[in-house]
Amino acid sequence: MRWGEKRYNSLNYFLREKFGEKVYKVSLDGGFTCPNRDGTLSKRGCIFCSDSGSGEFAGSRNKSITEQIEEQLELISKKFPLGNVIAYFQNFTNTYGDLEYLKKIYEEALSHPRVVGLAIATRPDCIDDEILDLLEELNNKTFLWIELGLQTSNEKTALDINRGWKLKIFDEMMEKLNNRNIKAVAHIIFGLPNEDHKTMLASVKYIIKKKVWGVKFHLLHIIKNTNLEKLYIETKFHILTKEEYIDLIGTAIEILDTDMVIHRLTGDGSRETLIEPRWSLDKRNVLNSIEKHLKENNISQGDKYEKIT
Ligand code: SF4
């Protein structure tokens, strides 16, 4: 098969090819907040965002970047005693800060002997030209990608979930990042309230057209103490079944360009805080079911790419 044992171009496969060995990610908390939570744009945040700023498994913000890297390496030391890692700034908006501070923490991560690259999660409305210059500089000296939480290409849903920026902002940022050869990963959520399969797949087609480098698929998680939980209690909107989700993922994989790197096929939920869909807690089972679906239906990444371009 084209991508090892998989029918799609997984991040795992991509990193092995690039670095010649397995490379893990260590999730870090850079101590940021988000303009959608600190009152600059809103205090509500995106409707699904949890207290940790959508980074449930990152290090502790009370520790330095180096300490967090060491701590995370210790956690994976049994299965991964010596290998290299990508430092992943995950929680909140990781370019929402003073330029000198950004430089300091990114450089601190890169100075760790086992860090071979950087991944920075942010919003497309939080990267100004000075930050772009910094990202370009980093891109020239290390392996870098930027993650943008698109979630949906539908403007109405974006308003409903309080994303806080219009699609035009994403368009413009993708153009700037592509012009500087900075790799971008788009996050897409399947199962947002009032979205049907057609709307969800329109988001996938949109990122293909915008030439993102990678994609992270998420199943909408309703987490305790979020605005989404309140909406769910009030409206009981439709929760995707496992079968629906797997079918959507299969169709999405089929239409992606073969070069696009799939960073994730479903998210990690915490047993204590996840309200719905509870079926997603058995992540291994979900991933196995996706593999089975792809095999049974003879689906490989890119099979239908040409039909949509
Ligand atoms: S942009 Fe990210 S951190 Fe900010 S509110 Fe939305 S999900 Fe939370």
Short mmCIF file of C-alpha atoms and ligand atoms in Angstrom, two decimals:
data_model
loop_
_atom_site.label_atom_id
_atom_site.label_comp_id
_atom_site.label_asym_id
_atom_site.label_seq_id
_atom_site.Cartn_x
_atom_site.Cartn_y
_atom_site.Cartn_z
CA MET A 1 0.00 0.00 0.00
CA ARG A 2 1.07 3.55 -0.68
CA TRP A 3 1.29 4.73 2.95
CA GLY A 4 2.65 1.69 4.77
CA GLU A 5 -0.18 -0.37 6.13
CA LYS A 6 -2.73 2.47 5.88
CA ARG A 7 -5.07 3.58 3.14
CA TYR A 8 -4.32 7.22 3.86
CA ASN A 9 -1.38 9.53 4.43
CA SER A 10 -1.22 9.63 8.22
CA LEU A 11 0.97 12.03 10.18
CA ASN A 12 2.68 9.04 11.71
CA TYR A 13 3.63 7.77 8.26
CA PHE A 14 4.67 11.22 7.07
CA LEU A 15 6.96 11.82 10.07
CA ARG A 16 8.56 8.40 9.76
CA GLU A 17 9.32 9.08 6.11
CA LYS A 18 10.67 12.53 6.86
CA PHE A 19 12.78 11.72 9.92
CA GLY A 20 13.52 8.06 9.21
CA GLU A 21 12.03 7.02 12.57
CA LYS A 22 8.98 7.46 14.74
CA VAL A 23 8.52 10.99 16.03
CA TYR A 24 6.08 11.84 18.82
CA LYS A 25 4.43 15.14 19.71
CA VAL A 26 4.64 16.63 23.18
CA SER A 27 1.75 18.96 24.03
CA LEU A 28 2.72 22.19 25.73
CA ASP A 29 0.88 25.02 27.40
CA GLY A 30 2.53 28.34 26.52
CA GLY A 31 0.49 30.29 29.08
CA PHE A 32 -1.71 32.02 26.49
CA THR A 33 -5.32 33.05 26.52
CA CYS A 34 -7.55 33.73 23.52
CA PRO A 35 -9.20 36.92 22.20
CA ASN A 36 -12.42 34.97 22.05
CA ARG A 37 -12.25 34.38 25.80
CA ASP A 38 -10.46 37.37 27.31
CA GLY A 39 -13.12 39.89 26.22
CA THR A 40 -11.24 41.32 23.21
CA LEU A 41 -13.71 39.66 20.84
CA SER A 42 -15.91 37.88 23.35
CA LYS A 43 -15.85 36.30 26.76
CA ARG A 44 -17.87 33.25 25.72
CA GLY A 45 -15.25 31.45 23.64
CA CYS A 46 -16.13 28.98 20.92
CA ILE A 47 -19.18 27.05 22.06
CA PHE A 48 -17.28 23.75 22.49
CA CYS A 49 -14.16 25.22 24.15
CA SER A 50 -13.32 23.81 27.57
CA ASP A 51 -11.59 25.51 30.50
CA SER A 52 -8.24 24.30 29.22
CA GLY A 53 -8.70 26.04 25.86
CA SER A 54 -9.20 22.81 23.89
CA GLY A 55 -5.96 21.26 25.09
CA GLU A 56 -6.96 18.61 27.62
CA PHE A 57 -3.68 16.70 27.63
CA ALA A 58 -1.07 19.45 27.52
CA GLY A 59 1.59 20.18 30.12
CA SER A 60 1.03 22.52 33.05
CA ARG A 61 1.28 26.26 32.45
CA ASN A 62 2.91 26.74 35.85
CA LYS A 63 6.04 25.06 34.54
CA SER A 64 8.62 26.32 32.07
CA ILE A 65 8.58 25.02 28.50
CA THR A 66 11.69 22.94 29.20
CA GLU A 67 10.13 21.45 32.34
CA GLN A 68 6.95 20.61 30.42
CA ILE A 69 8.94 18.90 27.67
CA GLU A 70 10.87 16.89 30.26
CA GLU A 71 7.65 15.96 32.04
CA GLN A 72 5.97 14.83 28.82
CA LEU A 73 9.05 12.86 27.77
CA GLU A 74 8.98 11.13 31.14
CA LEU A 75 5.33 10.15 30.56
CA ILE A 76 6.19 8.43 27.27
CA SER A 77 9.61 7.19 28.36
CA LYS A 78 8.60 3.52 28.55
CA LYS A 79 7.47 3.23 24.95
CA PHE A 80 9.71 6.01 23.64
CA PRO A 81 12.92 6.26 25.66
CA LEU A 82 15.24 8.02 23.21
CA GLY A 83 13.45 9.32 20.12
CA ASN A 84 12.78 12.84 18.95
CA VAL A 85 9.64 14.91 19.31
CA ILE A 86 7.71 17.84 17.87
CA ALA A 87 6.94 20.54 20.44
CA TYR A 88 3.23 21.22 20.08
CA PHE A 89 1.87 24.47 21.50
CA GLN A 90 -1.71 23.37 21.91
CA ASN A 91 -3.91 25.22 24.40
CA PHE A 92 -5.69 28.46 23.61
CA THR A 93 -4.18 30.76 20.93
CA ASN A 94 -0.44 30.25 20.70
CA THR A 95 0.43 33.36 18.70
CA TYR A 96 -1.67 35.67 20.87
CA GLY A 97 1.13 37.41 22.72
CA ASP A 98 4.00 39.82 22.60
CA LEU A 99 6.46 39.07 19.78
CA GLU A 100 9.44 38.81 22.16
CA TYR A 101 7.56 36.37 24.36
CA LEU A 102 6.63 34.24 21.33
CA LYS A 103 10.27 34.16 20.20
CA LYS A 104 11.40 33.23 23.69
CA ILE A 105 9.10 30.25 24.16
CA TYR A 106 9.44 28.86 20.64
CA GLU A 107 13.23 29.12 20.89
CA GLU A 108 13.21 27.52 24.32
CA ALA A 109 11.32 24.55 22.89
CA LEU A 110 13.68 24.29 19.93
CA SER A 111 16.74 24.39 22.16
CA HIS A 112 15.76 21.08 23.75
CA PRO A 113 18.02 18.38 22.29
CA ARG A 114 15.13 16.02 21.47
CA VAL A 115 12.90 18.62 19.77
CA VAL A 116 13.08 18.44 15.97
CA GLY A 117 10.15 20.64 15.07
CA LEU A 118 7.36 22.94 16.18
CA ALA A 119 3.59 22.83 15.82
CA ILE A 120 1.68 25.96 16.78
CA ALA A 121 -2.10 26.03 17.18
CA THR A 122 -3.71 29.40 16.68
CA ARG A 123 -6.47 31.44 15.01
CA PRO A 124 -6.12 33.00 11.55
CA ASP A 125 -7.04 36.42 12.99
CA CYS A 126 -4.10 36.25 15.43
CA ILE A 127 -1.14 36.22 13.05
CA ASP A 128 0.01 39.69 12.03
CA ASP A 129 2.84 40.42 9.61
CA GLU A 130 5.50 40.57 12.33
CA ILE A 131 4.43 37.16 13.59
CA LEU A 132 4.39 35.87 10.02
CA ASP A 133 8.00 37.03 9.68
CA LEU A 134 8.88 35.15 12.85
CA LEU A 135 7.11 32.03 11.61
CA GLU A 136 8.92 32.26 8.29
CA GLU A 137 12.24 32.54 10.13
CA LEU A 138 11.38 29.47 12.22
CA ASN A 139 10.20 27.64 9.12
CA ASN A 140 13.60 28.17 7.53
CA LYS A 141 15.42 26.58 10.41
CA THR A 142 13.14 23.84 11.68
CA PHE A 143 10.23 21.64 10.74
CA LEU A 144 7.18 23.81 11.42
CA TRP A 145 3.46 23.68 10.95
CA ILE A 146 0.65 26.00 12.04
CA GLU A 147 -2.75 24.67 13.10
CA LEU A 148 -5.87 26.73 12.40
CA GLY A 149 -9.21 25.89 13.99
CA LEU A 150 -11.48 26.29 11.00
CA GLN A 151 -14.10 23.83 12.34
CA THR A 152 -16.52 24.64 9.49
CA SER A 153 -16.62 26.60 6.24
CA ASN A 154 -20.25 27.48 6.85
CA GLU A 155 -20.62 31.13 7.94
CA LYS A 156 -23.94 30.54 9.71
CA THR A 157 -22.54 27.68 11.80
CA ALA A 158 -19.44 29.76 12.54
CA LEU A 159 -21.70 32.45 14.01
CA ASP A 160 -23.69 29.88 15.97
CA ILE A 161 -20.57 28.41 17.52
CA ASN A 162 -19.11 31.88 18.20
CA ARG A 163 -15.89 31.23 16.30
CA GLY A 164 -15.36 34.98 16.02
CA TRP A 165 -13.90 35.33 12.52
CA LYS A 166 -15.25 35.16 8.99
CA LEU A 167 -14.11 32.79 6.30
CA LYS A 168 -12.43 35.62 4.39
CA ILE A 169 -9.87 35.80 7.24
CA PHE A 170 -8.99 32.15 6.73
CA ASP A 171 -8.73 32.68 2.95
CA GLU A 172 -6.32 35.56 3.43
CA MET A 173 -4.22 33.75 6.02
CA MET A 174 -3.93 30.63 3.88
CA GLU A 175 -2.70 32.74 1.01
CA LYS A 176 -0.07 34.38 3.21
CA LEU A 177 1.09 31.08 4.72
CA ASN A 178 1.24 29.36 1.33
CA ASN A 179 3.17 32.30 -0.15
CA ARG A 180 5.78 31.81 2.55
CA ASN A 181 5.75 28.01 2.27
CA ILE A 182 4.58 27.65 5.84
CA LYS A 183 2.59 24.47 6.30
CA ALA A 184 -0.95 24.81 7.65
CA VAL A 185 -3.20 22.22 9.23
CA ALA A 186 -6.95 22.86 9.37
CA HIS A 187 -9.16 21.47 12.12
CA ILE A 188 -12.61 20.38 11.04
CA ILE A 189 -15.39 19.27 13.38
CA PHE A 190 -18.04 16.82 12.24
CA GLY A 191 -21.34 16.92 14.11
CA LEU A 192 -21.73 20.65 14.80
CA PRO A 193 -25.36 21.62 15.56
CA ASN A 194 -27.56 22.03 12.45
CA GLU A 195 -24.94 20.76 10.01
CA ASP A 196 -25.87 17.91 7.68
CA HIS A 197 -23.48 15.65 5.80
CA LYS A 198 -23.43 17.96 2.80
CA THR A 199 -22.41 20.96 4.93
CA MET A 200 -19.69 18.95 6.69
CA LEU A 201 -18.24 17.68 3.44
CA ALA A 202 -18.35 21.22 2.02
CA SER A 203 -15.83 22.15 4.76
CA VAL A 204 -13.54 19.35 3.59
CA LYS A 205 -13.81 20.48 -0.03
CA TYR A 206 -13.09 24.03 1.05
CA ILE A 207 -9.77 23.17 2.74
CA ILE A 208 -8.74 21.11 -0.27
CA LYS A 209 -9.26 24.17 -2.46
CA LYS A 210 -7.32 26.35 -0.01
CA LYS A 211 -4.36 23.99 -0.30
CA VAL A 212 -3.84 23.24 3.36
CA TRP A 213 -1.01 20.82 4.05
CA GLY A 214 -2.77 18.76 6.70
CA VAL A 215 -6.12 18.14 8.33
CA LYS A 216 -7.32 17.14 11.78
CA PHE A 217 -10.79 15.64 11.84
CA HIS A 218 -12.69 15.93 15.08
CA LEU A 219 -15.93 14.46 16.19
CA LEU A 220 -17.88 17.11 18.11
CA HIS A 221 -17.41 16.43 21.81
CA ILE A 222 -19.88 17.84 24.28
CA ILE A 223 -17.79 18.51 27.34
CA LYS A 224 -19.09 19.32 30.82
CA ASN A 225 -19.36 22.98 31.76
CA THR A 226 -19.20 24.32 28.20
CA ASN A 227 -21.77 26.46 26.41
CA LEU A 228 -22.27 23.52 24.10
CA GLU A 229 -23.47 21.42 27.02
CA LYS A 230 -26.12 24.07 27.78
CA LEU A 231 -27.23 24.13 24.14
CA TYR A 232 -27.42 20.36 24.08
CA ILE A 233 -29.57 20.27 27.21
CA GLU A 234 -31.87 22.94 25.74
CA THR A 235 -32.22 21.66 22.17
CA LYS A 236 -31.09 18.03 22.18
CA PHE A 237 -29.54 18.55 18.74
CA HIS A 238 -28.55 15.45 16.78
CA ILE A 239 -25.44 13.61 17.96
CA LEU A 240 -23.65 11.71 15.21
CA THR A 241 -23.83 7.97 15.52
CA LYS A 242 -20.65 5.96 15.15
CA GLU A 243 -21.86 4.70 11.75
CA GLU A 244 -22.56 8.23 10.52
CA TYR A 245 -19.15 9.45 11.65
CA ILE A 246 -17.30 6.58 10.05
CA ASP A 247 -19.18 7.07 6.80
CA LEU A 248 -18.29 10.79 6.81
CA ILE A 249 -14.62 10.07 7.47
CA GLY A 250 -14.58 7.54 4.63
CA THR A 251 -16.06 10.04 2.19
CA ALA A 252 -13.68 12.78 3.35
CA ILE A 253 -10.62 10.55 2.93
CA GLU A 254 -11.73 9.67 -0.57
CA ILE A 255 -11.86 13.27 -1.76
CA LEU A 256 -8.63 14.53 -0.13
CA ASP A 257 -5.58 15.09 -2.27
CA THR A 258 -3.08 12.24 -1.79
CA ASP A 259 -0.43 14.71 -0.54
CA MET A 260 -2.55 15.99 2.29
CA VAL A 261 -1.42 14.70 5.68
CA ILE A 262 -4.13 13.39 8.00
CA HIS A 263 -3.16 14.31 11.55
CA ARG A 264 -6.16 12.85 13.26
CA LEU A 265 -9.29 10.86 12.48
CA THR A 266 -11.02 11.35 15.81
CA GLY A 267 -10.34 13.07 19.12
CA ASP A 268 -9.54 11.93 22.65
CA GLY A 269 -12.34 12.36 25.14
CA SER A 270 -12.02 12.22 28.87
CA ARG A 271 -14.31 9.70 30.59
CA GLU A 272 -15.00 12.18 33.41
CA THR A 273 -15.94 15.20 31.32
CA LEU A 274 -17.40 13.89 28.06
CA ILE A 275 -21.20 14.10 27.97
CA GLU A 276 -21.70 12.85 24.39
CA PRO A 277 -21.00 10.94 22.20
CA ARG A 278 -20.03 8.34 24.76
CA TRP A 279 -19.37 5.77 22.04
CA SER A 280 -16.29 7.79 21.10
CA LEU A 281 -14.55 6.96 24.40
CA ASP A 282 -13.46 3.66 22.93
CA LYS A 283 -11.05 5.33 20.54
CA ARG A 284 -9.33 2.10 19.55
CA ASN A 285 -12.68 0.67 18.49
CA VAL A 286 -13.52 3.81 16.46
CA LEU A 287 -10.15 3.72 14.67
CA ASN A 288 -10.47 0.00 13.97
CA SER A 289 -13.97 0.51 12.63
CA ILE A 290 -12.69 3.25 10.30
CA GLU A 291 -9.95 0.94 8.99
CA LYS A 292 -12.53 -1.82 8.48
CA HIS A 293 -14.88 0.55 6.64
CA LEU A 294 -12.08 1.71 4.32
CA LYS A 295 -11.07 -1.85 3.57
CA GLU A 296 -14.58 -3.19 3.01
CA ASN A 297 -15.46 -0.33 0.70
CA ASN A 298 -12.04 -0.26 -0.99
CA ILE A 299 -11.54 3.40 -0.11
CA SER A 300 -8.12 5.06 -0.32
CA GLN A 301 -7.16 8.67 0.09
CA GLY A 302 -7.48 10.61 -3.15
CA ASP A 303 -9.69 8.11 -4.99
CA LYS A 304 -12.22 10.83 -5.77
CA TYR A 305 -9.97 13.89 -5.51
CA GLU A 306 -10.18 14.73 -9.18
CA LYS A 307 -13.95 14.83 -9.15
CA ILE A 308 -13.96 17.85 -6.89
CA THR A 309 -11.09 19.89 -8.36
S1 SF4 B 1 -10.22 29.87 19.43
FE1 SF4 B 1 -9.57 28.02 20.55
S2 SF4 B 1 -9.04 28.76 22.62
FE2 SF4 B 1 -10.21 30.39 21.61
S3 SF4 B 1 -12.29 30.06 22.30
FE3 SF4 B 1 -12.08 29.01 20.33
S4 SF4 B 1 -11.46 26.90 20.84
FE4 SF4 B 1 -11.18 28.15 22.68
#
